[in-house]
CSV table of C-alpha atoms in Angstrom, one decimal:
chain,number,residue,atom,x,y,z
A,1,UNK,CA,19.9,-2.1,2.8
A,2,UNK,CA,20.1,-1.5,-0.9
A,3,UNK,CA,18.2,-2.9,-3.9
A,4,UNK,CA,18.4,-2.2,-7.6
A,5,UNK,CA,14.9,-1.5,-9.0
A,6,UNK,CA,14.0,-3.8,-11.8
A,7,UNK,CA,11.0,-4.0,-14.2
A,8,UNK,CA,9.0,-6.4,-12.0
A,9,UNK,CA,9.0,-3.6,-9.3
A,10,UNK,CA,7.3,-1.1,-11.6
A,11,UNK,CA,4.2,-0.1,-13.5
A,12,UNK,CA,4.3,0.1,-17.4
A,13,UNK,CA,5.6,3.7,-17.3
A,14,UNK,CA,8.8,2.5,-15.4
A,15,UNK,CA,7.9,4.0,-12.0
A,16,UNK,CA,8.3,1.7,-9.0
A,17,UNK,CA,5.1,0.9,-7.2
A,18,UNK,CA,4.7,2.7,-3.9
A,19,UNK,CA,3.6,-0.6,-2.3
A,20,UNK,CA,6.9,-2.2,-3.4
A,21,UNK,CA,8.8,0.6,-1.6
A,22,UNK,CA,6.6,0.3,1.5
A,23,UNK,CA,7.3,-3.5,1.6
A,24,UNK,CA,11.0,-2.8,1.6
A,25,UNK,CA,10.5,-0.2,4.4
A,26,UNK,CA,8.5,-2.6,6.4
A,27,UNK,CA,11.2,-5.3,6.1
A,28,UNK,CA,13.9,-2.8,7.2
A,29,UNK,CA,11.8,-1.6,10.2
A,30,UNK,CA,11.2,-5.3,11.2
A,31,UNK,CA,14.9,-6.0,11.2
A,32,UNK,CA,15.7,-3.0,13.3
A,33,UNK,CA,12.9,-3.8,15.8
A,34,UNK,CA,13.8,-7.5,16.0
A,35,UNK,CA,17.4,-6.7,16.6
A,36,UNK,CA,16.5,-4.4,19.5
A,37,UNK,CA,13.8,-6.6,21.1
A,38,UNK,CA,15.4,-10.0,20.3
A,39,UNK,CA,12.0,-11.3,19.6
A,40,UNK,CA,9.6,-11.6,16.7
A,41,UNK,CA,7.9,-8.4,15.6
A,42,UNK,CA,4.7,-7.5,13.7
A,43,UNK,CA,3.8,-4.3,12.1
A,44,UNK,CA,1.3,-2.4,14.3
A,45,UNK,CA,1.0,0.8,12.4
A,46,UNK,CA,2.5,2.9,9.6
A,47,UNK,CA,2.2,6.6,9.8
A,48,UNK,CA,3.6,9.8,8.4
A,49,UNK,CA,4.1,8.2,5.0
A,50,UNK,CA,5.5,10.7,2.5
A,51,UNK,CA,6.1,10.1,-1.1
A,52,UNK,CA,8.6,12.8,-2.0
A,53,UNK,CA,10.1,11.8,-5.4
A,54,UNK,CA,9.4,9.0,-7.9
A,55,UNK,CA,11.7,6.0,-8.1
A,56,UNK,CA,12.4,4.6,-11.5
A,57,UNK,CA,13.6,1.2,-12.9
A,58,UNK,CA,17.4,1.3,-12.8
A,59,UNK,CA,17.5,3.4,-9.6
A,60,UNK,CA,19.4,2.0,-6.6
A,61,UNK,CA,17.1,2.2,-3.6
A,62,UNK,CA,19.0,2.9,-0.3
A,63,UNK,CA,16.9,2.2,2.8
A,64,UNK,CA,17.9,3.7,6.1
A,65,UNK,CA,16.0,2.6,9.3
A,66,UNK,CA,16.6,3.9,12.7
A,67,UNK,CA,15.0,3.1,16.1
A,68,UNK,CA,13.5,6.3,17.5
A,69,UNK,CA,11.2,5.3,20.4
A,70,UNK,CA,10.3,2.3,22.6
A,71,UNK,CA,7.1,1.9,24.6
A,72,UNK,CA,6.1,-1.1,26.7
A,73,UNK,CA,5.9,-3.5,23.7
A,74,UNK,CA,6.1,-1.1,20.8
A,75,UNK,CA,9.1,0.1,18.9
A,76,UNK,CA,9.0,3.1,16.5
A,77,UNK,CA,11.3,3.0,13.6
A,78,UNK,CA,12.0,5.9,11.3
A,79,UNK,CA,12.5,4.7,7.7
A,80,UNK,CA,13.8,6.7,4.8
A,81,UNK,CA,14.4,5.7,1.2
A,82,UNK,CA,16.9,7.5,-1.0
A,83,UNK,CA,17.0,6.7,-4.7
A,84,UNK,CA,20.3,6.9,-6.6
A,85,UNK,CA,20.6,7.3,-10.3
A,86,UNK,CA,23.5,4.9,-11.1
A,87,UNK,CA,24.4,6.8,-14.3
A,88,UNK,CA,24.7,10.3,-12.8
A,89,UNK,CA,25.3,9.4,-9.1
A,90,UNK,CA,22.5,11.8,-8.1
A,91,UNK,CA,20.7,10.8,-4.9
A,92,UNK,CA,17.4,12.1,-3.8
A,93,UNK,CA,15.1,11.4,-0.8
A,94,UNK,CA,12.1,9.4,-2.2
A,95,UNK,CA,10.1,8.4,0.8
A,96,UNK,CA,9.9,8.7,4.6
A,97,UNK,CA,7.6,7.0,7.1
A,98,UNK,CA,7.4,5.9,10.8
A,99,UNK,CA,6.7,2.2,11.5
A,100,UNK,CA,5.3,1.0,14.8
A,101,UNK,CA,6.5,-2.5,15.3
A,102,UNK,CA,5.1,-4.7,18.2
A,103,UNK,CA,7.3,-7.4,19.8
A,104,UNK,CA,5.4,-10.7,20.2
A,105,UNK,CA,6.0,-14.1,21.6
A,106,UNK,CA,5.4,-17.4,19.8
A,107,UNK,CA,1.6,-17.2,20.6
A,108,UNK,CA,1.5,-13.7,19.0
A,109,UNK,CA,1.0,-11.9,22.3
A,110,UNK,CA,2.8,-8.6,22.9
A,111,UNK,CA,5.9,-8.8,25.0
A,112,UNK,CA,7.9,-6.1,26.8
A,113,UNK,CA,10.9,-4.6,24.9
A,114,UNK,CA,14.1,-3.2,26.4
A,115,UNK,CA,14.1,0.6,26.7
A,116,UNK,CA,15.9,2.7,24.1
A,117,UNK,CA,19.0,4.2,25.6
A,118,UNK,CA,19.6,7.6,24.1
A,119,UNK,CA,23.0,9.1,24.2
A,120,UNK,CA,23.2,12.0,21.7
A,121,UNK,CA,21.1,15.2,21.5
A,122,UNK,CA,19.8,14.0,18.1
A,123,UNK,CA,18.7,10.6,19.6
A,124,UNK,CA,17.0,12.5,22.5
A,125,UNK,CA,15.2,14.8,20.0
A,126,UNK,CA,14.0,11.8,18.0
A,127,UNK,CA,12.9,9.9,21.1
A,128,UNK,CA,10.9,12.9,22.3
A,129,UNK,CA,9.3,13.3,18.9
A,130,UNK,CA,8.4,9.6,19.0
A,131,UNK,CA,7.0,9.9,22.5
A,132,UNK,CA,4.8,12.8,21.4
A,133,UNK,CA,3.5,10.7,18.5
A,134,UNK,CA,2.9,7.7,20.8
A,135,UNK,CA,1.0,9.8,23.3
A,136,UNK,CA,-1.1,11.4,20.6
A,137,UNK,CA,-2.0,8.0,19.3
A,138,UNK,CA,-2.9,6.7,22.8
A,139,UNK,CA,-5.1,9.8,23.3
A,140,UNK,CA,-7.3,9.0,20.3
A,141,UNK,CA,-10.6,7.4,21.0
A,142,UNK,CA,-10.6,3.6,20.8
A,143,UNK,CA,-7.0,3.3,21.8
């Protein structure tokens, strides 16, 4: 996904609001999760949000979203934002985050999702990292 950053995305200094970028990331994560689960999805959690570089009006935002882990009804999506200066062509990583999306039925109840099939070593590494995050979250009190 790509979107040109315009003045309505920014503060008076010309920097894009972090919340605008998070909304774009959430949309990308939702598309990836819905395509995998073939159901409606809701955002269950966002973690490991990192703001790495400011995004300015006039930058082209490139959003990359990749499914990394599936649980029973949850789907972890790694989302990265790169910002491109259209004048110079320079690209920089602006943000990263992990979104936990939950597949739901029409009543809003969680439903089972298909397992993620990993093929490459990179996919296996990302899956294992996602599994570790999932287990750490489940181990926290109140979960």
